[in-house]
Coordinates of C-alpha atoms in Angstrom, one line a residue:
X803 CA 132.2 99.8 71.5
X804 CA 131.2 101.0 68.5
X805 CA 128.7 98.5 66.4
X806 CA 126.7 97.1 69.7
X807 CA 123.5 98.0 69.9
X808 CA 121.7 99.4 73.3
X809 CA 120.8 95.9 74.8
X810 CA 123.9 94.6 73.6
X811 CA 125.9 97.3 75.5
X812 CA 124.4 97.2 79.0
X813 CA 124.6 93.6 78.9
X814 CA 128.3 93.6 78.2
X815 CA 128.4 96.5 80.9
X816 CA 126.3 94.3 83.6
X817 CA 128.6 91.4 83.1
X818 CA 131.5 93.8 83.9
X819 CA 129.8 94.7 87.2
X820 CA 129.0 91.1 87.9
X821 CA 132.6 90.0 87.2
X822 CA 133.8 92.9 89.8
X823 CA 131.2 91.5 92.4
X824 CA 132.6 88.0 92.2
X825 CA 136.2 89.2 92.4
X826 CA 135.6 91.3 95.3
X827 CA 132.8 89.4 97.5
X828 CA 133.0 91.4 100.6
X829 CA 133.9 94.7 99.3
X830 CA 131.7 97.3 98.4
X831 CA 131.9 99.0 95.1
X832 CA 132.6 102.5 94.9
X833 CA 132.2 103.5 91.1
X834 CA 128.6 102.3 89.7
X835 CA 127.3 105.4 88.5
X836 CA 129.6 106.0 85.8
X837 CA 127.5 102.8 83.7
X838 CA 125.1 105.2 84.2
X839 CA 124.4 107.5 81.0
X840 CA 122.3 108.3 78.3
X841 CA 122.3 104.7 76.8
X842 CA 121.9 103.1 80.0
X843 CA 118.7 105.2 80.5
X844 CA 117.5 104.6 77.0
X845 CA 117.5 100.7 77.7
X846 CA 115.7 101.4 81.0
X847 CA 113.2 103.6 79.3
X848 CA 112.5 100.7 76.6
X849 CA 112.6 97.9 79.8
X850 CA 109.8 100.3 81.2
X851 CA 106.3 99.2 81.2
X852 CA 104.2 102.0 78.7
X853 CA 100.9 101.0 79.7
X854 CA 100.9 101.2 83.7
X855 CA 98.8 103.9 85.9
X856 CA 100.1 107.1 85.9
X857 CA 101.9 108.8 89.0
X858 CA 100.5 111.9 90.8
X859 CA 101.8 114.2 88.2
X860 CA 99.6 112.3 85.4
X861 CA 102.4 112.0 83.2
X862 CA 101.9 109.3 80.7
X863 CA 104.5 107.1 78.5
X864 CA 103.2 108.8 75.4
X865 CA 103.7 112.3 77.0
X866 CA 107.2 111.5 78.3
X867 CA 108.3 109.8 74.6
X868 CA 106.8 113.2 72.6
X869 CA 110.5 114.7 73.6
X870 CA 112.2 111.6 74.5
X871 CA 116.2 112.5 74.1
X872 CA 115.5 115.6 75.8
X873 CA 113.6 114.0 79.0
X874 CA 116.1 111.7 79.2
X875 CA 119.2 113.7 79.3
X876 CA 117.5 116.3 81.6
X877 CA 116.7 113.4 83.8
X878 CA 120.1 112.1 84.2
X879 CA 121.6 115.4 84.6
X880 CA 119.3 116.0 87.4
X881 CA 120.3 112.0 88.7
X882 CA 123.9 112.9 88.5
X883 CA 124.0 116.3 90.3
X884 CA 121.6 115.4 93.1
X885 CA 118.8 118.1 92.1
X886 CA 116.6 115.1 91.4
X887 CA 113.8 114.9 93.9
X888 CA 111.6 111.9 94.7
X889 CA 108.4 112.6 94.1
X890 CA 105.3 111.2 96.3
X891 CA 104.1 107.8 95.2
X892 CA 100.4 107.3 94.6
X893 CA 98.8 105.0 96.7
X894 CA 95.9 102.3 95.5
X895 CA 94.6 99.4 97.2
X896 CA 94.2 96.3 95.5
X897 CA 92.3 92.8 96.5
X898 CA 94.0 90.5 98.8
X899 CA 93.6 87.0 99.6
X900 CA 89.8 85.7 99.5
X901 CA 89.3 89.7 99.0
X902 CA 88.1 90.6 102.5
X903 CA 91.5 92.8 102.7
X904 CA 93.6 95.2 100.4
X905 CA 96.9 95.4 99.8
X906 CA 98.5 99.1 99.3
X907 CA 100.6 99.6 96.0
X908 CA 102.7 102.6 95.2
X909 CA 102.8 104.0 91.9
X910 CA 105.6 106.4 90.8
X911 CA 105.7 108.6 88.4
X912 CA 106.5 107.6 84.8
X913 CA 109.9 109.1 85.0
X914 CA 110.9 108.0 88.3
X915 CA 109.7 104.4 86.9
X916 CA 112.8 104.8 84.2
X917 CA 115.6 106.2 87.0
X918 CA 114.6 103.3 89.3
X919 CA 114.9 100.6 86.5
X920 CA 118.1 102.0 85.7
X921 CA 119.1 101.9 89.5
X922 CA 117.7 98.4 89.5
X923 CA 120.0 97.6 86.3
X924 CA 123.2 98.4 87.9
X925 CA 122.4 96.7 91.0
X926 CA 121.1 93.7 89.9
X927 CA 124.2 92.2 88.4
X928 CA 126.0 92.8 91.5
X929 CA 123.6 91.0 94.1
X930 CA 123.0 88.3 91.8
X931 CA 126.1 87.3 92.8
X932 CA 125.3 87.1 96.5
X933 CA 122.2 85.8 96.3
X934 CA 121.9 82.1 97.5
X935 CA 120.0 79.9 95.4
X936 CA 117.2 79.2 97.9
X937 CA 116.0 82.7 96.8
X938 CA 113.9 82.7 93.5
X939 CA 111.8 85.9 93.7
X940 CA 112.0 88.6 91.4
X941 CA 115.6 87.5 90.2
X942 CA 116.6 86.8 86.4
X943 CA 115.8 83.7 85.1
X944 CA 113.8 82.5 88.5
X945 CA 110.4 81.9 88.6
X946 CA 107.6 80.7 90.9
X947 CA 107.1 77.5 89.3
X948 CA 110.8 76.6 89.8
X949 CA 110.5 77.5 93.2
X950 CA 107.4 75.2 93.9
X951 CA 109.4 72.5 92.0
X952 CA 112.6 73.2 94.2
X953 CA 110.0 72.4 97.2
X954 CA 109.0 69.5 95.7
X955 CA 112.1 68.0 95.2
X956 CA 113.8 68.6 98.6
X957 CA 110.6 67.6 100.3
X958 CA 110.6 64.4 98.7
X959 CA 114.4 63.8 99.2
X960 CA 114.2 64.6 103.1
X961 CA 111.0 62.4 103.0
X962 CA 108.8 64.7 104.8
X963 CA 109.3 66.3 108.2
X964 CA 108.5 69.6 110.1
X965 CA 108.0 72.6 108.3
X966 CA 107.4 76.3 109.2
X967 CA 105.4 78.1 107.2
X968 CA 106.6 82.1 107.4
X969 CA 104.6 85.2 107.1
X970 CA 106.1 88.5 107.8
X971 CA 103.4 91.2 109.2
X972 CA 103.2 94.2 106.3
X973 CA 106.8 93.5 105.2
X974 CA 107.0 96.5 102.6
X975 CA 105.6 98.4 105.4
X976 CA 108.0 97.5 108.2
X977 CA 111.0 97.4 106.5
X978 CA 113.5 99.3 108.7
X979 CA 115.5 102.0 106.7
X980 CA 118.3 102.3 108.7
X981 CA 118.8 98.5 108.7
X982 CA 118.3 98.8 104.5
X983 CA 121.1 101.3 104.4
X984 CA 123.6 99.7 106.5
X985 CA 123.2 96.1 104.2
X986 CA 123.0 98.1 101.0
X987 CA 126.7 99.7 101.9
X988 CA 128.5 96.7 102.5
X989 CA 128.3 96.4 98.8
X990 CA 127.5 99.5 97.4
X991 CA 129.7 102.5 98.4
X992 CA 128.9 104.7 95.5
X993 CA 127.5 107.8 96.5
X994 CA 125.0 109.0 94.0
X995 CA 123.1 105.1 93.9
X996 CA 123.1 105.5 97.4
X997 CA 121.6 109.2 97.1
X998 CA 118.6 108.1 95.1
X999 CA 117.6 105.3 96.8
X1000 CA 117.6 107.4 100.2
X1001 CA 115.5 109.8 98.0
X1002 CA 113.2 107.0 97.4
X1003 CA 112.9 105.9 100.6
X1004 CA 112.0 108.8 102.0
X1005 CA 109.8 110.1 99.6
X1006 CA 106.0 110.7 100.6
X1007 CA 102.8 108.4 100.1
X1008 CA 99.7 110.5 98.6
X1009 CA 96.8 109.0 99.6
X1010 CA 92.8 110.9 99.8
X1011 CA 94.5 114.0 98.8
X1012 CA 97.2 114.0 101.5
X1013 CA 101.2 113.3 101.7
X1014 CA 102.3 111.5 104.4
X1015 CA 105.9 110.2 105.3
X1016 CA 107.1 107.3 107.5
X1017 CA 109.9 106.4 109.2
X1018 CA 110.0 102.8 107.9
X1019 CA 109.1 100.8 104.8
X1020 CA 109.6 101.1 100.9
X1021 CA 106.5 101.9 98.8
X1022 CA 105.4 98.3 97.1
X1023 CA 104.8 98.3 93.8
X1024 CA 107.9 100.6 93.1
X1025 CA 110.2 99.4 90.3
X1026 CA 113.6 99.1 92.8
X1027 CA 111.2 97.6 95.7
X1028 CA 111.6 93.9 95.2
X1029 CA 115.1 94.3 94.7
X1030 CA 115.8 96.6 97.8
X1031 CA 113.3 93.6 99.4
X1032 CA 115.5 90.4 98.3
X1033 CA 118.6 92.6 99.8
X1034 CA 117.0 92.7 103.3
X1035 CA 115.9 89.6 103.6
X1036 CA 119.2 87.9 101.8
X1037 CA 121.0 89.3 105.2
X1038 CA 117.8 89.3 107.7
X1039 CA 116.8 85.3 106.5
X1040 CA 119.1 83.6 103.9
X1041 CA 122.1 84.2 104.6
X1042 CA 121.6 83.5 108.8
X1043 CA 119.8 80.2 108.2
X1044 CA 122.5 79.0 105.5
X1045 CA 125.5 80.2 107.8
X1046 CA 124.2 80.1 111.3
X1047 CA 121.3 77.8 111.6
X1048 CA 121.9 75.1 109.5
X1049 CA 125.3 73.9 110.7
X1050 CA 124.0 73.7 114.3
X1051 CA 121.3 71.2 113.0
X1052 CA 121.1 67.4 113.8
X1053 CA 119.3 66.7 110.4
X1054 CA 118.5 67.9 106.8
X1055 CA 116.6 71.1 106.4
X1056 CA 116.1 73.4 103.5
X1057 CA 114.7 77.2 102.7
X1058 CA 112.7 78.0 100.2
X1059 CA 111.8 82.0 99.5
X1060 CA 109.9 84.0 97.2
X1061 CA 110.3 87.6 98.1
X1062 CA 108.4 87.6 101.5
X1063 CA 106.8 84.1 101.2
X1064 CA 109.0 81.5 102.7
X1065 CA 108.8 77.8 104.0
X1066 CA 111.6 75.9 106.0
X1067 CA 111.7 72.2 105.5
X1068 CA 113.1 70.4 108.6
X1069 CA 113.9 66.4 108.3
X1070 CA 113.8 66.5 112.6
X1071 CA 111.1 67.9 114.5
X1072 CA 113.3 68.8 117.6
X1073 CA 115.3 70.9 114.9
X1074 CA 112.0 72.9 113.9
X1075 CA 111.2 73.7 117.4
X1076 CA 114.7 75.1 118.0
X1077 CA 114.9 77.3 114.7
X1078 CA 110.7 78.4 115.9
X1079 CA 112.1 79.4 119.2
X1080 CA 114.3 81.6 117.9
X1081 CA 112.9 83.0 114.4
X1082 CA 110.7 85.8 115.9
X1083 CA 113.7 87.3 117.7
X1084 CA 115.8 87.2 114.5
X1085 CA 113.4 89.3 112.5
X1086 CA 112.7 91.5 115.5
X1087 CA 116.3 92.2 115.5
X1088 CA 115.8 93.8 112.0
X1089 CA 112.4 95.5 112.3
X1090 CA 110.0 92.9 111.4
X1091 CA 107.2 90.5 112.9
X1092 CA 106.1 87.7 112.3
X1093 CA 102.4 86.9 112.0
X1094 CA 101.4 85.2 115.1
X1095 CA 98.8 83.2 113.6
X1096 CA 100.0 82.5 110.3
X1097 CA 103.5 81.9 111.3
X1098 CA 103.4 78.0 112.2
X1099 CA 105.0 75.1 112.4
X1100 CA 103.4 72.3 110.7
X1101 CA 103.9 67.9 110.9
X1102 CA 104.3 67.4 107.5
X1103 CA 105.8 64.0 107.5
X1104 CA 105.3 61.4 105.0
X1105 CA 101.6 59.3 106.1
X1106 CA 102.4 55.8 107.5
X1107 CA 98.6 54.8 107.1
X1108 CA 97.5 52.6 103.9
X1109 CA 94.6 55.0 103.3
X1110 CA 94.6 59.2 103.2
X1111 CA 93.9 60.7 106.6
X1112 CA 90.0 61.6 107.3
X1113 CA 88.6 64.5 105.6
X1114 CA 89.9 63.7 102.1
X1115 CA 92.9 65.1 100.6
X1116 CA 94.3 68.6 101.2
X1117 CA 92.4 69.1 104.6
X1118 CA 93.4 69.1 108.2
X1119 CA 96.7 69.3 109.7
X1120 CA 99.4 68.2 107.6
X1121 CA 99.1 70.8 104.6
X1122 CA 100.9 74.3 104.1
X1123 CA 100.3 76.7 101.6
X1124 CA 103.4 78.8 99.4
X1125 CA 102.6 81.0 96.2
X1126 CA 99.3 80.2 95.9
X1127 CA 99.0 76.5 96.6
X1128 CA 98.1 73.9 99.1
X1129 CA 100.9 71.4 99.6
X1130 CA 99.7 68.1 100.9
X1131 CA 100.3 64.4 100.9
X1132 CA 98.6 61.6 98.3
X1133 CA 98.9 58.8 96.7
X1134 CA 100.2 58.6 93.2
X1135 CA 98.9 56.3 90.3
X1136 CA 101.8 53.8 91.6
X1137 CA 100.3 53.7 95.1
X1138 CA 102.9 55.6 96.4
X1139 CA 102.8 58.6 99.0
X1140 CA 104.0 61.8 97.1
X1141 CA 103.9 65.5 97.9
X1142 CA 100.9 67.1 95.7
X1143 CA 99.6 70.5 95.0
X1144 CA 96.1 72.1 94.7
X1145 CA 95.2 75.6 94.3
X1146 CA 94.6 77.2 97.7
X1147 CA 91.3 78.0 98.9
X1148 CA 91.6 81.9 99.0
X1149 CA 93.2 82.0 95.5
X1150 CA 90.7 79.8 93.9
X1151 CA 87.5 81.9 95.7
X1152 CA 89.1 85.0 94.3
X1153 CA 89.2 84.1 90.9
X1154 CA 85.8 82.6 91.0
X1155 CA 84.6 86.0 92.4
X1156 CA 86.9 88.1 89.9
X1157 CA 85.3 86.3 86.8
X1158 CA 81.9 86.5 88.2
X1159 CA 82.1 90.2 88.7
X1160 CA 83.5 90.6 85.1
X1161 CA 80.8 88.6 83.7
X1162 CA 77.9 90.9 85.5
X1163 CA 80.1 94.3 84.6
X1164 CA 80.1 93.4 81.1
X1165 CA 77.2 91.1 80.1
X1166 CA 76.1 93.9 77.3
X1167 CA 79.6 93.4 75.5
X1168 CA 78.9 91.5 72.3
X1169 CA 79.1 87.9 72.7
X1170 CA 82.4 87.5 70.7
X1171 CA 84.4 89.6 73.2
X1172 CA 83.0 88.1 75.8
X1173 CA 84.2 84.7 74.9
X1174 CA 87.4 86.3 74.0
X1175 CA 88.0 87.9 77.3
X1176 CA 86.9 85.0 79.4
X1177 CA 89.3 82.7 77.1
X1178 CA 92.0 84.7 77.9
X1179 CA 91.2 84.7 82.1
X1180 CA 91.2 81.1 81.9
X1181 CA 94.3 80.5 80.1
X1182 CA 95.9 82.9 82.5
X1183 CA 94.8 80.7 85.5
X1184 CA 95.5 77.4 83.6
X1185 CA 99.0 78.8 82.7
X1186 CA 100.1 79.3 86.5
X1187 CA 97.8 76.5 88.1
X1188 CA 98.1 73.9 85.6
X1189 CA 100.5 71.5 87.1
X1190 CA 100.4 68.0 87.6
X1191 CA 97.9 66.8 90.0
X1192 CA 95.9 70.1 89.9
X1193 CA 93.5 69.4 87.5
X1194 CA 90.2 69.2 89.4
X1195 CA 90.8 72.5 90.8
X1196 CA 91.3 73.6 87.2
X1197 CA 88.1 72.0 85.8
X1198 CA 86.4 73.3 88.8
X1199 CA 86.9 76.6 87.8
X1200 CA 85.9 75.9 84.5
X1201 CA 82.4 74.8 85.5
X1202 CA 82.1 77.7 87.9
X1203 CA 83.4 80.0 84.7
X1204 CA 80.5 78.5 82.6
X1205 CA 77.9 78.8 85.3
X1206 CA 78.2 82.5 86.1
X1207 CA 78.6 83.5 82.7
X1208 CA 75.1 81.4 81.9
X1209 CA 73.7 83.4 84.7
X1210 CA 74.8 86.6 83.4
X1211 CA 74.0 86.3 79.7
X1212 CA 70.5 85.5 81.2
X1213 CA 70.3 89.0 82.6
X1214 CA 70.9 91.0 79.9
X1215 CA 67.4 91.8 79.6
X1216 CA 64.1 91.4 81.0
X1217 CA 63.2 88.6 78.8
X1218 CA 66.7 86.7 78.7
X1219 CA 65.8 83.8 80.3
X1220 CA 68.4 81.3 79.2
X1221 CA 68.1 77.8 80.1
X1222 CA 71.0 75.7 80.7
X1223 CA 70.1 73.2 77.7
X1224 CA 70.4 76.7 75.6
X1225 CA 73.4 77.5 77.1
X1226 CA 75.0 73.8 76.0
X1227 CA 74.2 74.7 72.2
X1228 CA 75.6 78.3 72.8
X1229 CA 78.9 77.2 74.2
X1230 CA 79.3 74.8 70.9
X1231 CA 79.4 78.1 68.8
X1232 CA 81.4 80.4 71.5
X1233 CA 83.4 77.4 73.3
X1234 CA 85.5 78.3 76.3
X1235 CA 88.7 76.9 76.8
X1236 CA 89.2 73.8 79.1
X1237 CA 91.8 73.0 81.5
X1238 CA 95.2 71.4 80.8
X1239 CA 98.2 70.8 82.6
X1240 CA 101.0 73.3 81.3
X1241 CA 103.3 72.4 83.8
X1242 CA 103.6 68.3 83.9
X1243 CA 106.4 66.4 86.1
X1244 CA 106.2 63.9 83.5
X1245 CA 107.4 66.2 80.6
X1246 CA 110.2 67.4 82.9
X1247 CA 111.4 64.2 84.0
X1248 CA 111.3 63.2 80.1
X1249 CA 113.2 66.3 79.3
X1250 CA 115.6 66.1 82.1
X1251 CA 116.1 61.8 82.3

């Protein structure tokens, strides 16, 4: 393949792996590691983030790049010969949900990230031939907004019904390594690849100065972890629902899954009740536990009353959350009942809290820098939560950001008492980006019409 650039060469090889997997849907591939050569590692290095946090060895991307080709050759030789030892991951905790709880994240070393990326590049084209359309998380060409749109389309298609909101307790920590190996070996029979995955699964976790080991789980934050999670839940939930559950139902049903977040929708309540009764047993079979309070059935039938239910939109029974949005029934401009979405309460509260903390910690920075940073935060928020019907929540965040900025600007010094009238004039010179709908269903309908 002379004359082909690195990315094009890897893409060609990945297409070959995909073709082999597609031609033999029930067989395991035995010769994957021969694709793992220096050009493959060079492309894995190119795709690896260079500004991420460092692992337990403190090595940065700059350190590794100082002698790049020699380091990649050494890494490749150790991986192929079996001498590679997966280092422990450094565990940190980040806020989760409303901020009262934290989520553990494992940070591998930089060279481990490269090797994990290389193996993920081998496995991705293989398992993409097996994954079902209901799965959206961490897959090429698929996104949260596509999952949300599919959920909206299918919910409107069946006219609502009874939904099951699935919450797996500590999924990445509870994932059973034995079951994962068994699932992987159905499609991967290459000893080098399986040995590397086994080393990552058994790598220790460094926290508080001590390294610990666990019989279950995969570190959340590892480069290869999202793919392994998809492989696991594809077998545990997706295939089971599609092949065993749906054929036995009396009415229409669908599944939407993004990584370990999932919603099941049923046109008939009795179908939902039957599935709800067997769902915990299905997950227990694979070492997983459903959260008893967060996994629940929701009556999400299309309302028949002429007015919205008491309590206003999005409140009380008849709502569920997925991917940061609360879904509820509301009236369209034409007066029809439609599924609407707004920012979930915990995500909204977390966004405001983080902006307030930032304004407090950076109140002494130059005003222009503060304006730029807050603008980036707001645009990022609009970029995700700016969907049709959610403008009110975007405006509330915009107003909350202005109030908190005004509050902390007034505390830059003991004499800095800033009135709201002063702040309104101040915003004329240093404006913040106003809310806008980025993901418009009207534009989508026009483009597909």
